[in-house]
Coordinates of C-alpha atoms in Angstrom, one line a residue:
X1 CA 20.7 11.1 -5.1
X2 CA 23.3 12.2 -2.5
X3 CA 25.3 8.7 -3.2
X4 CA 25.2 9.7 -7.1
X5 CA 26.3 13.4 -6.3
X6 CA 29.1 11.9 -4.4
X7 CA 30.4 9.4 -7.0
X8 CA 30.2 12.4 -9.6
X9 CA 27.6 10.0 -11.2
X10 CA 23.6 9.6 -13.1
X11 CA 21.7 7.0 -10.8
X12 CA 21.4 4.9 -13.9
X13 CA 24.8 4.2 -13.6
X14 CA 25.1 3.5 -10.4
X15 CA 21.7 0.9 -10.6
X16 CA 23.9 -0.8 -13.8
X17 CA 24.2 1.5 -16.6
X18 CA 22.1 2.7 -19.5
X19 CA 20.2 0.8 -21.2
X20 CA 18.1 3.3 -22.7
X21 CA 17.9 7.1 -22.8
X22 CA 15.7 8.5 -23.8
X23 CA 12.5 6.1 -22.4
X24 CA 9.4 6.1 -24.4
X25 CA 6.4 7.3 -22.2
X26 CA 2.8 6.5 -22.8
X27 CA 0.0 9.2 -21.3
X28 CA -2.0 8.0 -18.6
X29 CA -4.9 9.8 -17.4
X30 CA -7.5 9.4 -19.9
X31 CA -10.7 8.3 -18.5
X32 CA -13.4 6.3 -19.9
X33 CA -17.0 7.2 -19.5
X34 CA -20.2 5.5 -18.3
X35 CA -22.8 4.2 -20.9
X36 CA -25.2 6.4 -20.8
X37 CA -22.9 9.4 -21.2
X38 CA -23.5 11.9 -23.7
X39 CA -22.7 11.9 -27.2
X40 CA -20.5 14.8 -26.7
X41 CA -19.0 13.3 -24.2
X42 CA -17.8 10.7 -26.2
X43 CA -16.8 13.3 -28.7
X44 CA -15.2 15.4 -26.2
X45 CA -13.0 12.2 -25.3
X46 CA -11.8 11.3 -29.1
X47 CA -10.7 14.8 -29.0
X48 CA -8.7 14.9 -26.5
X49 CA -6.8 10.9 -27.2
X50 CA -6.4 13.0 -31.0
X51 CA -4.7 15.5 -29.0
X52 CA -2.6 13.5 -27.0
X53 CA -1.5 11.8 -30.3
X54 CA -0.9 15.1 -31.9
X55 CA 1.7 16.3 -28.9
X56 CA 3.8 13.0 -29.9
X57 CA 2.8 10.3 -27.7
X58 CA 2.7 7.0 -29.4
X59 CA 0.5 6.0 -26.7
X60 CA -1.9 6.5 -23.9
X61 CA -3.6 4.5 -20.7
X62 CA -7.4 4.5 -20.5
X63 CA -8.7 4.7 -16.6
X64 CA -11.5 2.2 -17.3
X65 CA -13.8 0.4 -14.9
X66 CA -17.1 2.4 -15.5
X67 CA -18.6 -0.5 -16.4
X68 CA -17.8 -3.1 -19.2
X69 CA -20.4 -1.3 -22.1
X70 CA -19.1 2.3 -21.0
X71 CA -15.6 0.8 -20.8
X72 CA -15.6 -0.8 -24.6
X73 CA -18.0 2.1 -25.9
X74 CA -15.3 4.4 -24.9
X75 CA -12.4 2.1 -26.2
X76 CA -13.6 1.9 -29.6
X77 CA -14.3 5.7 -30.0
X78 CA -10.6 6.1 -29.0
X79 CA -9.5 3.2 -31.3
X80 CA -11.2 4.3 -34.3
X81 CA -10.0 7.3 -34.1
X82 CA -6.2 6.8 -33.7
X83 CA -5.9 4.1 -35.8
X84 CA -4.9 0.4 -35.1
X85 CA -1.3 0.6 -34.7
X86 CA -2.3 3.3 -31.9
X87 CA -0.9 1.9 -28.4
X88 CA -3.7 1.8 -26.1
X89 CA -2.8 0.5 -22.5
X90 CA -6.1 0.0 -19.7
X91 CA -6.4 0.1 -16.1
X92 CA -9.2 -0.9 -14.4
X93 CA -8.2 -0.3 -11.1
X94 CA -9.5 -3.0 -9.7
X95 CA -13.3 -2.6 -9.7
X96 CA -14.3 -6.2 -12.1
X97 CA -14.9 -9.5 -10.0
X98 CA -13.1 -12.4 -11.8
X99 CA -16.0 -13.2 -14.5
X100 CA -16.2 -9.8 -15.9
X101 CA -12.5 -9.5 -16.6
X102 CA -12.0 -12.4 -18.7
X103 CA -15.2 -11.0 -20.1
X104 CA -14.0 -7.5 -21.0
X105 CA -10.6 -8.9 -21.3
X106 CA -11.2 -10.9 -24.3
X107 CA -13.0 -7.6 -25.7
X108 CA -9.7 -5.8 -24.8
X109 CA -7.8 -8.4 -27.1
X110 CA -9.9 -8.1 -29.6
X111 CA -9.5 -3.9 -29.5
X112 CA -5.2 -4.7 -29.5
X113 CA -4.9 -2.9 -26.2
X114 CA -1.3 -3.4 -24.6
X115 CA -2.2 -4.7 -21.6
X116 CA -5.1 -4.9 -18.7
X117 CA -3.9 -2.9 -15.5
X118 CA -5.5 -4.2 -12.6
X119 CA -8.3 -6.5 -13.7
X120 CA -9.5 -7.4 -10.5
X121 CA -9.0 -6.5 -6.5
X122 CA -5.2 -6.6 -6.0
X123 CA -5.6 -9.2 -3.0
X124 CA -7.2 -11.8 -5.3
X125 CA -3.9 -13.3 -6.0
X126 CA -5.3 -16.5 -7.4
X127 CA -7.8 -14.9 -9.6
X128 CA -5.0 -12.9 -11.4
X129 CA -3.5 -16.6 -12.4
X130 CA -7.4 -17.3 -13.4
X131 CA -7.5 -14.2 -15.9
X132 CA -4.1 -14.8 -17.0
X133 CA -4.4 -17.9 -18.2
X134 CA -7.8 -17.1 -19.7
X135 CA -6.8 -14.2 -21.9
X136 CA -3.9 -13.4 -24.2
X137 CA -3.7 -9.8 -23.4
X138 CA -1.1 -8.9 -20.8
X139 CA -1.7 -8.7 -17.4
X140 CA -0.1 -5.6 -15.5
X141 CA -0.5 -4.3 -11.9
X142 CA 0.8 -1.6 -10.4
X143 CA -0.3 -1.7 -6.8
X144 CA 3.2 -3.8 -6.2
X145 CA 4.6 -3.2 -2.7
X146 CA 7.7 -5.3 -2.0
X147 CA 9.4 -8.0 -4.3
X148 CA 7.6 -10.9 -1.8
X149 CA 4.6 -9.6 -2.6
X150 CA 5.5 -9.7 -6.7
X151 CA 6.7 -13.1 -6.0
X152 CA 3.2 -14.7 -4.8
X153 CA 2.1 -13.4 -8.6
X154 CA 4.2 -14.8 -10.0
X155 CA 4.0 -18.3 -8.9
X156 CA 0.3 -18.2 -9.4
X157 CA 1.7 -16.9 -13.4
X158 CA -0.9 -13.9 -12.6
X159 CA 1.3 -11.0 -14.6
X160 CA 3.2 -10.2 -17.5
X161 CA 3.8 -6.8 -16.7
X162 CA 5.1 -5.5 -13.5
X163 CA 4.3 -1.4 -12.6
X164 CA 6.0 -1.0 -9.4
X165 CA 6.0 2.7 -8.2
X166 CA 9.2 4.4 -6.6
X167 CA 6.9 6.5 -4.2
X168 CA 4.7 3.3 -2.4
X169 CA 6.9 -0.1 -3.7
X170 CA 10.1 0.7 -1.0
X171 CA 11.9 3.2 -3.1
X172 CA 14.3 3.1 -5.5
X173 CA 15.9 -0.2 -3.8
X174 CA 13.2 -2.7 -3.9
X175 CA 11.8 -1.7 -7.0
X176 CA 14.9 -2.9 -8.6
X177 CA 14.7 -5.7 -7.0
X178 CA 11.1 -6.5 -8.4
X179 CA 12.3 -5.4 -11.9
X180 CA 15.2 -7.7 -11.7
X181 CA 13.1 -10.7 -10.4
X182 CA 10.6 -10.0 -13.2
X183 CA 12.8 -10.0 -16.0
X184 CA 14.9 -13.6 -14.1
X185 CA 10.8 -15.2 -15.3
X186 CA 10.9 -13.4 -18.3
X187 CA 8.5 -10.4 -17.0
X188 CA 8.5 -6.6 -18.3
X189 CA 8.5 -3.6 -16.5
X190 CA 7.1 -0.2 -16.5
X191 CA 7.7 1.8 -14.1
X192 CA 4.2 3.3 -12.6
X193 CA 4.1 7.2 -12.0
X194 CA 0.4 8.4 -12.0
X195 CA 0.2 12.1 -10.6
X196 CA 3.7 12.5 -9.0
X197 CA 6.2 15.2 -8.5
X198 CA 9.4 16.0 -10.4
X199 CA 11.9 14.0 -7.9
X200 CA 9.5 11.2 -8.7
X201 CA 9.6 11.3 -12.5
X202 CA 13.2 11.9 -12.0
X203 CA 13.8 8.4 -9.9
X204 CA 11.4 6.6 -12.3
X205 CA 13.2 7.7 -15.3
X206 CA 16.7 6.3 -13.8
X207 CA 15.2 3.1 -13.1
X208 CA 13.7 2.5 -16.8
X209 CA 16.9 3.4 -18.6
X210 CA 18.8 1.2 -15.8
X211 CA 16.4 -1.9 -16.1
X212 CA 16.9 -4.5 -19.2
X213 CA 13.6 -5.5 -19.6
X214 CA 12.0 -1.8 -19.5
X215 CA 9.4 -1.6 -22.2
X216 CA 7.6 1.7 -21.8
X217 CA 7.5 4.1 -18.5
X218 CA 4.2 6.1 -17.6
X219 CA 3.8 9.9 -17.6
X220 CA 0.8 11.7 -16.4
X221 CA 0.5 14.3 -18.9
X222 CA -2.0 17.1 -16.9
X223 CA -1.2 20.3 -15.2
X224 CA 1.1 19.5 -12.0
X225 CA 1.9 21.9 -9.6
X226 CA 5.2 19.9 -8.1
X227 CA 5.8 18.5 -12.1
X228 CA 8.5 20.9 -14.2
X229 CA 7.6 24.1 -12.4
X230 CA 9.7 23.2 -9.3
X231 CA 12.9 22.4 -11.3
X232 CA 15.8 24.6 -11.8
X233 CA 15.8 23.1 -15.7
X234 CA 13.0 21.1 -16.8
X235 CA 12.7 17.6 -17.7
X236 CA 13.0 17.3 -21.0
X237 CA 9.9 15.6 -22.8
X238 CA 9.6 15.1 -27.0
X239 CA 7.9 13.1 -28.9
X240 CA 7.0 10.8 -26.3
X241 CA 10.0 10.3 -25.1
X242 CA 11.4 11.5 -22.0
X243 CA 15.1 11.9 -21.2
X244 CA 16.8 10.4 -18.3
X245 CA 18.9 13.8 -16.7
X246 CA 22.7 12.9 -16.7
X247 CA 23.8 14.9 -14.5
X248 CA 25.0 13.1 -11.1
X249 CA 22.4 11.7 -9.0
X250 CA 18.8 12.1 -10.3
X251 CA 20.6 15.3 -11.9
X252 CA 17.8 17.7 -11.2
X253 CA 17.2 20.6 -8.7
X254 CA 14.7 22.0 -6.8
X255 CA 14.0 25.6 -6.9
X256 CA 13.1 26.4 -3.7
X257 CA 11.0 29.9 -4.0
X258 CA 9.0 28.2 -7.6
X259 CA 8.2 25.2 -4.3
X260 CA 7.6 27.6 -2.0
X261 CA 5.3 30.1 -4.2
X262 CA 3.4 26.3 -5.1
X263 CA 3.0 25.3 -1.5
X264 CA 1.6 29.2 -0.6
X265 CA -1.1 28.7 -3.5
X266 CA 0.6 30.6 -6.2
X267 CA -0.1 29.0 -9.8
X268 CA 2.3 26.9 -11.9
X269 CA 4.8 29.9 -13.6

């Protein structure tokens, strides 16, 4: 940020110019339910993907892993309701052992969901080259830490998709470097956000429109009390899309009593 301020510059520039701006977004945060939840449950969930689709995303992440039948029940209630061309992305975070992701994963393909976040435990290197080679769907994690680490996946040709995250994958630095060795074996990227604060959508917005083989950027779409309410001006979010600020360095600032008033307790106005 200070460099980009300096050289009167947007980070994208600086990290090799713009590829894209604005970045389509997908909303994450959408979690599936257990089998034996509820009817109403179920109905409470289509309602709020319908209303996810309705404020202009094109497409959202399911938090799956509550078992393969609550997983798919809550799938196809989300599919059916938004249609097939719908983008549906999953993340599993982990919790399936190597037989029931190639098992729910061939499900997955058959449901046209965009990828499978974190099929299995993140250490299981080899097992991510075992479900990749299994399944058609795209493989994604996003529990990256350092572009070593990326490169033991991708000798075992375990993803198609890598999510590092600005906030835990060494910054700003190394996760270009990961994007950049993804896209040199012909890998995507999408830069992974979950529940972060402005400065982090910010950094994570520079990096997709700086990165050629960007295909989507995550944007956690709840209440946050460090998201726009902490900004001098907003981040500007339409139809899905969010735009990369241009002014020099991440191009935002921080309003230090709205920060303050948060940190004391105070609510999100």
């Amino acid at each position: 940020d200070l460099i980009g301020k300096a050289a009167g510059k947007p980070l994208y520039q600086l990290l090799g110019g713009c590829f894209r701006n604005p970045v389509r977004v997908y909303a994450s945060g959408l979690p599936a339910l257990s089998y034996d939840q509820p009817e109403e449950a179920f109905e409470q969930l289509v309602q709020d993907a319908i209303e996810l689709k309705e404020r202009g995303y094109t497409g959202l992440k399911m938090a799956i892993g509550r078992g393969i039948k609550g997983d798919l029940k809550s799938i196809r209630a989300v599919r059916d309701a938004l249609g097939g061309d719908y983008i549906i992305y999953t993340d599993a975070a982990g919790v399936y052992d190597r037989a029931q992701a190639i098992q729910l994963g061939h499900e997955l393909q058959e449901l046209d969901c965009m990828w499978f976040e974190m099929p299995t435990a993140p250490e299981d290197v080899s097992g991510y080259g075992e479900i990749a080679r299994a399944l058609r769907i795209p493989i994604a994690l996003d529990s990256l830490t350092s572009r070593y680490e990326t490169a033991e996946f991708i000798r075992a040709g375990g993803l198609d998709v890598v999510l590092p995250d600005t906030c835990r994958a060494g910054g700003i630095t190394e996760c270009k470097r990961i994007a950049e060795m993804a896209d040199g074996f012909g890998l995507a990227f999408a830069p992974h956000i979950s529940i972060g604060s402005a400065i982090h959508f910010a950094a994570s917005a520079h990096m997709a429109t700086a990165m050629p083989n960007t295909i989507t950027s995550e944007y956690w779409f709840g209440d946050n009390p460090l998201g726009n309410c902490i900004l001098r001006e907003p981040l500007r979010l339409e139809n899905g899309y969010m735009y990369t600020p241009e002014k020099p360095g991440l191009g935002i600032d921080i309003d230090e009593t709205a920060l303050q008033r948060v940190m004391n307790g105070g609510d999100l106005k």
